[in-house]
Amino acid sequence: MMASAFQRAKALPVSGKVGLALVIFWLAVAVFGPMLAPYPVGAFVAYDVFDGQSAKHWLGSDYLGRDVLSRLLSGARYTVGLAAAAALLASTTGTALALTAAVGGAKVDEPLSRFMDMLISIPSKIFSLVLVAAFGSSLGLLLLIAAFTYVPGNYRIARALAVNLAQMDYVQVARARGEGRFHIAIAEILPNMIHPLLADFGLRFVFIVLLLSGLSFLGLGVQPPDADLGSLVRENISGLGEGALAILAPAVAIATLTVGVNLLIDAIGFSGKGKGR
Amino acid sequence: MSEALHVEVKGLTVTARNAAGEVFPIVSGIDFALKRGEVLALIGESGSGKTTIALTLLGHARPGATIAGGSIRVGEHDLTRLDRAALAQLRGNRIAYIAQSAASAFNPSRTIMDQVIEPALIHDLMPRAQAEAKAVELFRALALPFPDTIGARYPHQLSGGQLQRLMAAMALITDPELVILDEPTTALDVTTQIEVLRAFKAVVLERGATAIYVSHDLAVVAQMADQIVVLSQGRIREAGAAAQILHAPADDYTKTLMAAARPAIRPAPEKIALPAAPLLEIRGMTAGYGKIGKDGRPRIPVLRDINLTIERGATLGVIGESGSGKSTIARVIAGLLPPASGQVLLDGEALPPGLQGRSRDQFRRVQLVFQNADTALNPAHSVGRILARPLAFYHGLKGNAARMRVLELLDLIRLPATLIDRPIGGLSGGQKQRINLARALAADPQLILCDEVTSALDTVVGAAILELMAELRRELGITTMFISHDISTVRAICDDILVLYSGTMVETGPRTAFGVAPFHPYTDLLIGSVPEMRAGWLEESHAGAAPPPIGEISDHPDLCRFLPRCAARVDGLCNTTPPPRRPLTKGSQILCHHGDESLCPL
Ligand SMILES: Nc1ncnc2c1ncn2[C@@H]1O[C@H](COP(=O)(O)OP(=O)(O)OP(=O)(O)O)[C@@H](O)[C@H]1O
Ligand code: SF4
Ligand SMILES: [Mg+2]
C-alpha cells in the first residue's frame, strides 16, 4: 500500500509533484505548527508593530506587535483542519445522497434533485452571513455552514456519475442477481466513482478555504484571539500600505495552499484518465 | 515492370513503445503489391495489425506508433518520404479511407450532402454544384433510397447501413485511385451487410479503383478480393491469390481461421433423461419500455405475443437482427423488465414479473450472461471477488471454502488459478468472457440466459467459448437460452430456434427445420444473407431482392411487420390482413400468409 502510494507519487507530472509537496507541507504545518511556534499565539513580544523580517521574528510582527510566524503556524490549523473537515462532511453527505438517488429510482431521485437545485440557488456568502449574524460565530457553526454550502455541488457531480454507472451492465447483472440497493450502491457503483470524487473533494476544499477566509476577512470567521489565515490577513489590513510581511505572509499561505491542492488534483485526474479505467 | 504495380509495400515495420519505454514492433516485414484496379484483402484477428497497416497507406501511424522501416509506394509517391503537407494533399483526395463505424464519423449537426462533398471542396477539385451532382450520382450507384433528396437529411435520420454507404460516397467523391476499407460492414446486420457489399463491389468495379479491404471475416473477403494477405501478430502468415487461400490454404493458422469461421454442427448432446416437463415457459408475453398506457401497451412496444418453452437441459437459440428485441426477452425473464402482459413460468411455477417479490432461490436459478464482458464485469473488482460474490450471496460460502470453490470454477472454465487476485482490467476479451460465464455458473443455476456471448470476440476465441459452453452443458446439464444475431452459430449449437423480427416470433422450430426449405420469408433472407466462403456467391445470391409493389397498407396494428421488406408479399392480403401462425411440414411454425405449397422452395 505504502509502496504503491509512493510509486504513484513518482509517476505524477512535475506540477503534480509540486502540488503534492505543498499539500504535505501544509498538512505538516497544521499538525505540528503549534508545537514549532517560537512564541505563544497571543503574546506581545515585539517592541514595534509591523516589524520587518529579523532574526528574532522571521516573519516580523503584526499590528499589535505579536510574532507573525507563531500566529501563522497556529492559524494554519484552523484553515486546513476546518476546510478538510467541512469538505469531507460535504462530500460524504453529497455522495451518500447521490447514491441514494441513483439506486432509489425516479421516486427518490426527482424530489431530492429538485431540493438540491433549490439549495444551490442560495448565494453561499449571504447565507453564511445571515447564519453567523443570527447564531454568533463558533467553530462548529462554521464547519456546518461550509459543509452545507457545498453539499449540493458535490451531490450534482456524484449523482451524474452514479446515475451513469447505475446503467452499466455489471449493475444490471447485480440487480438480476437479486442484490439489495445498499450493496449495489456501495460495492458496485461507489468504487468506480472514487477518482472523480477525489478531484471534486480537492476542489471543494479549495472553495471552503476561500469561503472561510472570506468570512474571517469580514470578521465573521474564527474569533480572536485565535485566528485562521483569513483573519490574519484581515487584522493586519492596516499594514497593507507599508507592504508589511504580517499581511503578505498569510496571503501567500492561502495562495500556496489552494494552488498546491489544485495542482495535485489536476495531476491525479490526469493520471487517472491515463490509466484507461 | 513496376509501373504495372500500383501499390507496393516492402519490408514495412511499425513500432510503438510499451509502458516501460521499450520499442517493440506492432507489425514487421510486411510485403505486398497490387496492380491498378485490384482488390487486396488484409485479414486477421483483432490485434493482428490490420488497421495499423491500412493506416500506413495513408502515410499515417496511430499516436505513439511510428513507421520505422520499409517503403510504401502508391503510384509515383513513396509515402514514407513525403512531408505532412504532401500527405495531406493525397489523403481524402487520391487516397480515401472508409472506417468501421460510419455513425461516429459523421457530424450529427450537418447535413449529409455537406459532409459528403467536403473532401472535393477542401481539395478544390470542383465547384459545389458539380460536386453535388456527382454525389447524387454516387448515391444512386450505391443503391441508396431517394438519391436526389437523401443528401438533405441529417445522420440521425439514417440507418447504420445507409451511413456506411454514404461514407463510401464521401470517400469516392474525389475519384481516388486507392480506397482503403477498414471493416466497413462489421458493425452491420447480415441482411444489411449483403446490400452494402453489393454496392461497394459495384462501385469499386465500375470506377476501376484499387482497393485494400480490411476484415476479420473470410467469407466477406471472398466476395471482394483478388488477393488475400493473412496476418497474425503483426506478421504475414500467408499471402496469395484469393482462390488459392480460400480453397487450398497452406498455413495452419489460415486453416484455423477457416474452421472457426464456419462452426461445425455439433451432434445434439444426448438428451438427459429427465421428466419432460419444460423448465421455462413463456405465455402470451408482451413487453416494451416506458409507461404502460391505457390500452395495456407500453409507450415503446418491443415484444408482441411471445410464447416459448425450453425443455430441461435443452438450448434454445433466439435470433434476429439488431433491435429485434432479443435482449429484451432475456431482460424480462431475468426480472429486469416487468412485462406488460403474459407470464413467465420456471419449472411450472409463475415468476413474479419484476425483481420485487422474487425469492433469492428464484434469482439463483436464472442467471444472465451479458454480451460485452468489458462492461458486464465491474472494473473495480478482482476476479476472485467477482466469482466469490454469488457464492456468498446464494450459498453462504465464505473464507477458505469460497476460495476453494472459486479455484474450482477457474479450473472449470480453463483459466489458471493465478488469475484469482488479478483486477479485471488486465484480462483479454476471451478471459473476461470466461469469467463472465463462470460468475453465472457460480450460482449453480438451472437456466442461463446468454446474450450474444461470442459476438464481441474474435472468431477463434469465440469458437473456444462455444466449445466450453457445449462441454459445460454436457457436464452440468444446464438449460440455456442462447441469443445471437448469427444464424450459423445458432444452427450449430442449439436444439430449438426462435426467429425474431421486430419483436414478433416469425418462425420457431427444432434446428433440423432450419436446414431445409421452405422458410419464412425473413428466415430465408437471414440465411441467404450469410456470405459463403467462395467467390461469386455475392452475384448468385438472391437475398435482398427488391420487394414487389403493393397497394395501400391498412392501419391494422397486427399486420405482418416484415411487410415493407418482404420479397414474397401478396398484394391484397399481406397489406390488409394480419398473418396467421401455421405449421410447416418440416416441423416449424411460421407467422405468414404463405404455407408449405406457396413458399418458394429454394
Ligand atoms: N431502455 C430502453 N428504453 C427504450 N427503448 C429501448 C430500451 N432498451 C431497448 N430499447 C429498444 O427496444 C428494442 C429492442 O431492443 P433489444 O436490446 O432487445 O434488441 P436486440 O435484439 O437485443 O438488439 P442487439 O442485437 O442490437 O443487441 C430496440 O428498438 C431498442 O431501441
Ligand atoms: S405475411 Fe406476407 S409480408 Fe409477411 S412474411 Fe408472409 S408473405 Fe411476407
Ligand atoms: Mg442485444
Tab-separated table of N, CA and C in Angstrom, chain B residues 464-581:
chain	number	residue	atom	x	y	z
B	464	ALA	N	-13.778	-21.102	-29.192
B	464	ALA	CA	-13.334	-21.780	-27.973
B	464	ALA	C	-14.365	-21.632	-26.859
B	465	ILE	N	-14.993	-20.448	-26.783
B	465	ILE	CA	-16.027	-20.229	-25.757
B	465	ILE	C	-17.229	-21.143	-26.024
B	466	LEU	N	-17.610	-21.266	-27.298
B	466	LEU	CA	-18.744	-22.133	-27.640
B	466	LEU	C	-18.438	-23.580	-27.273
B	467	GLU	N	-17.212	-23.971	-27.551
B	467	GLU	CA	-16.760	-25.319	-27.210
B	467	GLU	C	-16.913	-25.546	-25.704
B	468	LEU	N	-16.452	-24.562	-24.942
B	468	LEU	CA	-16.521	-24.644	-23.485
B	468	LEU	C	-17.973	-24.753	-23.020
B	469	MET	N	-18.848	-23.951	-23.655
B	469	MET	CA	-20.250	-23.977	-23.241
B	469	MET	C	-20.886	-25.325	-23.513
B	470	ALA	N	-20.543	-25.893	-24.672
B	470	ALA	CA	-21.106	-27.200	-25.016
B	470	ALA	C	-20.665	-28.239	-23.987
B	471	GLU	N	-19.409	-28.131	-23.572
B	471	GLU	CA	-18.878	-29.083	-22.605
B	471	GLU	C	-19.569	-28.940	-21.255
B	472	LEU	N	-19.706	-27.686	-20.822
B	472	LEU	CA	-20.345	-27.426	-19.535
B	472	LEU	C	-21.772	-27.948	-19.545
B	473	ARG	N	-22.397	-27.790	-20.708
B	473	ARG	CA	-23.771	-28.227	-20.813
B	473	ARG	C	-23.859	-29.746	-20.655
B	474	ARG	N	-22.923	-30.418	-21.283
B	474	ARG	CA	-22.890	-31.881	-21.152
B	474	ARG	C	-22.660	-32.275	-19.706
B	475	GLU	N	-21.700	-31.601	-19.039
B	475	GLU	CA	-21.321	-31.997	-17.684
B	475	GLU	C	-22.358	-31.601	-16.651
B	476	LEU	N	-22.906	-30.388	-16.790
B	476	LEU	CA	-23.764	-29.870	-15.739
B	476	LEU	C	-25.247	-29.931	-16.085
B	477	GLY	N	-25.573	-30.251	-17.322
B	477	GLY	CA	-26.977	-30.354	-17.709
B	477	GLY	C	-27.764	-29.068	-17.574
B	478	ILE	N	-27.101	-27.954	-17.823
B	478	ILE	CA	-27.774	-26.669	-17.675
B	478	ILE	C	-28.610	-26.343	-18.907
B	479	THR	N	-29.759	-25.760	-18.677
B	479	THR	CA	-30.619	-25.307	-19.767
B	479	THR	C	-30.153	-23.915	-20.194
B	480	THR	N	-30.153	-23.673	-21.494
B	480	THR	CA	-29.592	-22.415	-21.965
B	480	THR	C	-30.515	-21.725	-22.949
B	481	MET	N	-30.566	-20.398	-22.845
B	481	MET	CA	-31.169	-19.623	-23.907
B	481	MET	C	-30.018	-18.873	-24.558
B	482	PHE	N	-29.809	-19.127	-25.832
B	482	PHE	CA	-28.630	-18.583	-26.498
B	482	PHE	C	-29.069	-17.527	-27.506
B	483	ILE	N	-28.768	-16.280	-27.176
B	483	ILE	CA	-29.191	-15.179	-28.038
B	483	ILE	C	-28.062	-14.804	-28.977
B	484	SER	N	-28.367	-14.658	-30.248
B	484	SER	CA	-27.300	-14.339	-31.191
B	484	SER	C	-27.881	-13.683	-32.430
B	485	HIS	N	-27.049	-12.997	-33.187
B	485	HIS	CA	-27.537	-12.492	-34.460
B	485	HIS	C	-26.958	-13.322	-35.593
B	486	ASP	N	-26.225	-14.378	-35.231
B	486	ASP	CA	-25.501	-15.151	-36.233
B	486	ASP	C	-26.144	-16.527	-36.420
B	487	ILE	N	-26.824	-16.710	-37.531
B	487	ILE	CA	-27.599	-17.939	-37.709
B	487	ILE	C	-26.714	-19.172	-37.746
B	488	SER	N	-25.479	-19.049	-38.244
B	488	SER	CA	-24.682	-20.271	-38.312
B	488	SER	C	-24.275	-20.752	-36.924
B	489	THR	N	-23.979	-19.804	-36.018
B	489	THR	CA	-23.660	-20.222	-34.648
B	489	THR	C	-24.862	-20.898	-34.014
B	490	VAL	N	-26.023	-20.276	-34.165
B	490	VAL	CA	-27.224	-20.816	-33.547
B	490	VAL	C	-27.552	-22.193	-34.101
B	491	ARG	N	-27.425	-22.339	-35.416
B	491	ARG	CA	-27.711	-23.646	-36.003
B	491	ARG	C	-26.735	-24.696	-35.507
B	492	ALA	N	-25.517	-24.254	-35.199
B	492	ALA	CA	-24.507	-25.224	-34.796
B	492	ALA	C	-24.724	-25.745	-33.385
B	493	ILE	N	-25.251	-24.923	-32.475
B	493	ILE	CA	-25.265	-25.394	-31.089
B	493	ILE	C	-26.645	-25.529	-30.444
B	494	CYS	N	-27.708	-25.075	-31.111
B	494	CYS	CA	-28.996	-25.069	-30.411
B	494	CYS	C	-29.892	-26.224	-30.818
B	495	ASP	N	-30.774	-26.642	-29.892
B	495	ASP	CA	-31.736	-27.698	-30.196
B	495	ASP	C	-32.953	-27.117	-30.900
B	496	ASP	N	-33.390	-25.974	-30.396
B	496	ASP	CA	-34.554	-25.318	-30.983
B	496	ASP	C	-34.183	-23.886	-31.326
B	497	ILE	N	-34.871	-23.333	-32.290
B	497	ILE	CA	-34.538	-21.982	-32.730
B	497	ILE	C	-35.800	-21.138	-32.815
B	498	LEU	N	-35.668	-19.884	-32.410
B	498	LEU	CA	-36.768	-18.931	-32.498
B	498	LEU	C	-36.247	-17.734	-33.284
B	499	VAL	N	-36.928	-17.397	-34.370
B	499	VAL	CA	-36.505	-16.243	-35.160
B	499	VAL	C	-37.404	-15.069	-34.822
B	500	LEU	N	-36.760	-13.973	-34.436
B	500	LEU	CA	-37.498	-12.804	-34.002
B	500	LEU	C	-37.352	-11.720	-35.055
B	501	TYR	N	-38.479	-11.122	-35.442
B	501	TYR	CA	-38.360	-9.961	-36.316
B	501	TYR	C	-39.187	-8.841	-35.707
B	502	SER	N	-38.536	-7.741	-35.389
B	502	SER	CA	-39.235	-6.591	-34.840
B	502	SER	C	-40.188	-6.996	-33.711
B	503	GLY	N	-39.711	-7.851	-32.822
B	503	GLY	CA	-40.482	-8.196	-31.643
B	503	GLY	C	-41.528	-9.276	-31.812
B	504	THR	N	-41.696	-9.803	-33.039
B	504	THR	CA	-42.639	-10.912	-33.205
B	504	THR	C	-41.885	-12.179	-33.577
B	505	MET	N	-42.431	-13.325	-33.129
B	505	MET	CA	-41.798	-14.594	-33.480
B	505	MET	C	-42.261	-14.949	-34.874
B	506	VAL	N	-41.356	-14.935	-35.849
B	506	VAL	CA	-41.798	-15.237	-37.207
B	506	VAL	C	-41.628	-16.703	-37.546
B	507	GLU	N	-40.670	-17.381	-36.919
B	507	GLU	CA	-40.542	-18.819	-37.157
B	507	GLU	C	-39.954	-19.475	-35.926
B	508	THR	N	-40.530	-20.621	-35.520
B	508	THR	CA	-39.964	-21.364	-34.407
B	508	THR	C	-39.967	-22.832	-34.777
B	509	GLY	N	-38.984	-23.546	-34.258
B	509	GLY	CA	-38.970	-24.965	-34.549
B	509	GLY	C	-37.660	-25.590	-34.136
B	510	PRO	N	-37.567	-26.930	-34.281
B	510	PRO	CA	-36.312	-27.608	-33.969
B	510	PRO	C	-35.255	-27.220	-34.993
B	511	ARG	N	-34.003	-27.389	-34.631
B	511	ARG	CA	-32.963	-26.892	-35.528
B	511	ARG	C	-32.964	-27.597	-36.878
B	512	THR	N	-33.418	-28.840	-36.895
B	512	THR	CA	-33.432	-29.556	-38.170
B	512	THR	C	-34.291	-28.826	-39.194
B	513	ALA	N	-35.321	-28.143	-38.688
B	513	ALA	CA	-36.216	-27.429	-39.600
B	513	ALA	C	-35.531	-26.237	-40.243
B	514	PHE	N	-34.394	-25.826	-39.663
B	514	PHE	CA	-33.725	-24.656	-40.217
B	514	PHE	C	-32.626	-25.035	-41.210
B	515	GLY	N	-32.578	-26.343	-41.521
B	515	GLY	CA	-31.618	-26.780	-42.529
B	515	GLY	C	-32.287	-27.021	-43.867
B	516	VAL	N	-33.617	-27.062	-43.879
B	516	VAL	CA	-34.317	-27.353	-45.130
B	516	VAL	C	-35.378	-26.317	-45.447
B	517	ALA	N	-35.524	-26.015	-46.731
B	517	ALA	CA	-36.562	-25.096	-47.182
B	517	ALA	C	-37.903	-25.830	-47.076
B	518	PRO	N	-39.043	-25.146	-47.102
B	518	PRO	CA	-39.146	-23.696	-47.214
B	518	PRO	C	-38.992	-23.007	-45.863
B	519	PHE	N	-38.619	-21.722	-45.934
B	519	PHE	CA	-38.507	-20.929	-44.719
B	519	PHE	C	-39.515	-19.794	-44.753
B	520	HIS	N	-39.758	-19.244	-43.611
B	520	HIS	CA	-40.470	-17.975	-43.555
B	520	HIS	C	-39.646	-16.961	-44.365
B	521	PRO	N	-40.284	-16.044	-45.063
B	521	PRO	CA	-39.521	-15.128	-45.916
B	521	PRO	C	-38.377	-14.407	-45.191
B	522	TYR	N	-38.568	-14.081	-43.923
B	522	TYR	CA	-37.481	-13.391	-43.218
B	522	TYR	C	-36.338	-14.350	-42.900
B	523	THR	N	-36.691	-15.560	-42.446
B	523	THR	CA	-35.651	-16.555	-42.183
B	523	THR	C	-34.851	-16.799	-43.455
B	524	ASP	N	-35.591	-16.846	-44.543
B	524	ASP	CA	-34.969	-17.071	-45.839
B	524	ASP	C	-33.946	-15.981	-46.155
B	525	LEU	N	-34.343	-14.742	-45.893
B	525	LEU	CA	-33.437	-13.620	-46.137
B	525	LEU	C	-32.216	-13.718	-45.221
B	526	LEU	N	-32.496	-14.087	-43.968
B	526	LEU	CA	-31.434	-14.172	-42.976
B	526	LEU	C	-30.407	-15.230	-43.377
B	527	ILE	N	-30.900	-16.396	-43.741
B	527	ILE	CA	-29.994	-17.485	-44.111
B	527	ILE	C	-29.283	-17.154	-45.416
B	528	GLY	N	-30.056	-16.567	-46.347
B	528	GLY	CA	-29.471	-16.263	-47.650
B	528	GLY	C	-28.448	-15.142	-47.619
B	529	SER	N	-28.432	-14.370	-46.531
B	529	SER	CA	-27.518	-13.233	-46.478
B	529	SER	C	-26.157	-13.594	-45.896
B	530	VAL	N	-26.052	-14.783	-45.295
B	530	VAL	CA	-24.767	-15.152	-44.704
B	530	VAL	C	-23.794	-15.477	-45.825
B	531	PRO	N	-22.720	-14.721	-45.930
B	531	PRO	CA	-21.797	-14.945	-47.045
B	531	PRO	C	-21.216	-16.352	-47.014
B	532	GLU	N	-21.087	-16.933	-48.170
B	532	GLU	CA	-20.438	-18.235	-48.260
B	532	GLU	C	-18.999	-18.035	-48.665
B	533	MET	N	-18.191	-19.005	-48.272
B	533	MET	CA	-16.778	-18.802	-48.467
B	533	MET	C	-16.323	-19.195	-49.865
B	534	ARG	N	-16.876	-18.550	-50.840
B	534	ARG	CA	-16.419	-18.784	-52.203
B	534	ARG	C	-16.678	-17.520	-53.006
B	535	ALA	N	-15.839	-17.302	-53.971
B	535	ALA	CA	-16.027	-16.139	-54.827
B	535	ALA	C	-17.275	-16.351	-55.654
B	536	GLY	N	-17.967	-15.277	-55.979
B	536	GLY	CA	-19.125	-15.388	-56.853
B	536	GLY	C	-20.435	-15.564	-56.115
B	537	TRP	N	-20.358	-15.857	-54.816
B	537	TRP	CA	-21.599	-16.036	-54.073
B	537	TRP	C	-22.448	-14.775	-54.104
B	538	LEU	N	-21.776	-13.641	-53.942
B	538	LEU	CA	-22.495	-12.367	-53.869
B	538	LEU	C	-23.354	-12.144	-55.107
B	539	GLU	N	-22.798	-12.500	-56.264
B	539	GLU	CA	-23.529	-12.292	-57.506
B	539	GLU	C	-24.705	-13.257	-57.626
B	540	GLU	N	-24.506	-14.499	-57.125
B	540	GLU	CA	-25.553	-15.504	-57.295
B	540	GLU	C	-26.687	-15.340	-56.302
B	541	SER	N	-26.339	-14.859	-55.086
B	541	SER	CA	-27.330	-14.817	-54.018
B	541	SER	C	-28.526	-13.966	-54.441
B	542	HIS	N	-29.711	-14.505	-54.151
B	542	HIS	CA	-30.914	-13.755	-54.488
B	542	HIS	C	-31.416	-12.982	-53.278
B	543	ALA	N	-30.703	-13.127	-52.129
B	543	ALA	CA	-31.168	-12.476	-50.899
B	543	ALA	C	-31.184	-10.965	-51.073
B	544	GLY	N	-32.174	-10.344	-50.490
B	544	GLY	CA	-32.246	-8.892	-50.528
B	544	GLY	C	-32.814	-8.364	-51.830
B	545	ALA	N	-33.534	-9.221	-52.578
B	545	ALA	CA	-34.165	-8.757	-53.811
B	545	ALA	C	-35.243	-7.732	-53.465
B	546	ALA	N	-35.500	-6.835	-54.396
B	546	ALA	CA	-36.478	-5.778	-54.117
B	546	ALA	C	-37.862	-6.389	-53.970
B	547	PRO	N	-38.639	-5.945	-52.951
B	547	PRO	CA	-39.988	-6.475	-52.771
B	547	PRO	C	-40.904	-6.030	-53.904
B	548	PRO	N	-41.893	-6.854	-54.262
B	548	PRO	CA	-42.834	-6.459	-55.312
B	548	PRO	C	-43.700	-5.301	-54.828
B	549	PRO	N	-44.219	-4.529	-55.763
B	549	PRO	CA	-45.052	-3.391	-55.353
B	549	PRO	C	-46.355	-3.882	-54.733
B	550	ILE	N	-46.857	-3.135	-53.773
B	550	ILE	CA	-48.173	-3.463	-53.221
B	550	ILE	C	-48.999	-2.210	-53.110
B	551	GLY	N	-50.267	-2.408	-52.894
B	551	GLY	CA	-51.179	-1.280	-52.767
B	551	GLY	C	-51.095	-0.663	-51.384
B	552	GLU	N	-52.115	0.096	-51.051
B	552	GLU	CA	-52.132	0.822	-49.789
B	552	GLU	C	-52.102	-0.138	-48.606
B	553	ILE	N	-51.401	0.255	-47.559
B	553	ILE	CA	-51.291	-0.593	-46.377
B	553	ILE	C	-52.329	-0.145	-45.366
B	554	SER	N	-53.167	-1.073	-44.911
B	554	SER	CA	-54.200	-0.690	-43.945
B	554	SER	C	-53.540	-0.436	-42.594
B	555	ASP	N	-54.286	0.202	-41.671
B	555	ASP	CA	-53.637	0.559	-40.411
B	555	ASP	C	-53.925	-0.446	-39.306
B	556	HIS	N	-54.195	-1.678	-39.663
B	556	HIS	CA	-54.377	-2.727	-38.676
B	556	HIS	C	-53.073	-2.911	-37.888
B	557	PRO	N	-53.148	-2.884	-36.538
B	557	PRO	CA	-51.893	-2.926	-35.773
B	557	PRO	C	-51.169	-4.272	-35.852
B	558	ASP	N	-51.855	-5.334	-36.216
B	558	ASP	CA	-51.220	-6.644	-36.186
B	558	ASP	C	-50.779	-7.145	-37.556
B	559	LEU	N	-50.690	-6.251	-38.523
B	559	LEU	CA	-50.187	-6.657	-39.837
B	559	LEU	C	-48.773	-7.192	-39.704
B	560	CYS	N	-48.353	-7.992	-40.681
B	560	CYS	CA	-47.015	-8.558	-40.657
B	560	CYS	C	-45.985	-7.421	-40.635
B	561	ARG	N	-45.067	-7.494	-39.680
B	561	ARG	CA	-44.098	-6.400	-39.555
B	561	ARG	C	-42.989	-6.465	-40.601
B	562	PHE	N	-42.910	-7.616	-41.250
B	562	PHE	CA	-41.854	-7.766	-42.250
B	562	PHE	C	-42.310	-7.238	-43.612
B	563	LEU	N	-43.579	-6.855	-43.681
B	563	LEU	CA	-44.171	-6.431	-44.943
B	563	LEU	C	-43.306	-5.472	-45.771
B	564	PRO	N	-42.754	-4.401	-45.195
B	564	PRO	CA	-42.012	-3.456	-46.039
B	564	PRO	C	-40.795	-4.061	-46.742
B	565	ARG	N	-40.261	-5.135	-46.207
B	565	ARG	CA	-39.048	-5.689	-46.816
B	565	ARG	C	-39.284	-7.040	-47.474
B	566	CYS	N	-40.502	-7.570	-47.394
B	566	CYS	CA	-40.719	-8.952	-47.800
B	566	CYS	C	-40.792	-9.094	-49.321
B	567	ALA	N	-39.990	-10.025	-49.838
B	567	ALA	CA	-39.972	-10.245	-51.282
B	567	ALA	C	-41.125	-11.149	-51.726
B	568	ALA	N	-41.800	-11.771	-50.750
B	568	ALA	CA	-42.872	-12.714	-51.104
B	568	ALA	C	-44.243	-12.155	-50.773
B	569	ARG	N	-44.298	-10.862	-50.474
B	569	ARG	CA	-45.573	-10.312	-50.012
B	569	ARG	C	-46.641	-10.384	-51.114
B	570	VAL	N	-47.893	-10.511	-50.651
B	570	VAL	CA	-49.000	-10.686	-51.582
B	570	VAL	C	-49.917	-9.474	-51.474
B	571	ASP	N	-50.100	-8.806	-52.576
B	571	ASP	CA	-50.944	-7.614	-52.553
B	571	ASP	C	-52.388	-8.017	-52.273
B	572	GLY	N	-53.060	-7.236	-51.439
B	572	GLY	CA	-54.454	-7.528	-51.129
B	572	GLY	C	-54.608	-8.475	-49.961
B	573	LEU	N	-53.510	-9.070	-49.511
B	573	LEU	CA	-53.597	-9.995	-48.384
B	573	LEU	C	-52.692	-9.496	-47.256
B	574	CYS	N	-51.394	-9.458	-47.553
B	574	CYS	CA	-50.434	-9.064	-46.521
B	574	CYS	C	-50.656	-7.632	-46.064
B	575	ASN	N	-51.125	-6.761	-46.942
B	575	ASN	CA	-51.281	-5.364	-46.553
B	575	ASN	C	-52.657	-5.052	-45.980
B	576	THR	N	-53.497	-6.085	-45.806
B	576	THR	CA	-54.811	-5.824	-45.228
B	576	THR	C	-55.130	-6.729	-44.047
B	577	THR	N	-54.582	-7.936	-44.026
B	577	THR	CA	-54.982	-8.923	-43.029
B	577	THR	C	-53.777	-9.381	-42.211
B	578	PRO	N	-53.906	-9.467	-40.891
B	578	PRO	CA	-52.790	-9.993	-40.089
B	578	PRO	C	-52.520	-11.450	-40.459
B	579	PRO	N	-51.270	-11.850	-40.498
B	579	PRO	CA	-50.943	-13.221	-40.893
B	579	PRO	C	-51.276	-14.208	-39.791
B	580	PRO	N	-51.635	-15.439	-40.165
B	580	PRO	CA	-51.892	-16.480	-39.167
B	580	PRO	C	-50.591	-17.206	-38.808
B	581	ARG	N	-50.618	-17.892	-37.666
B	581	ARG	CA	-49.483	-18.745	-37.316
B	581	ARG	C	-49.811	-20.140	-37.831
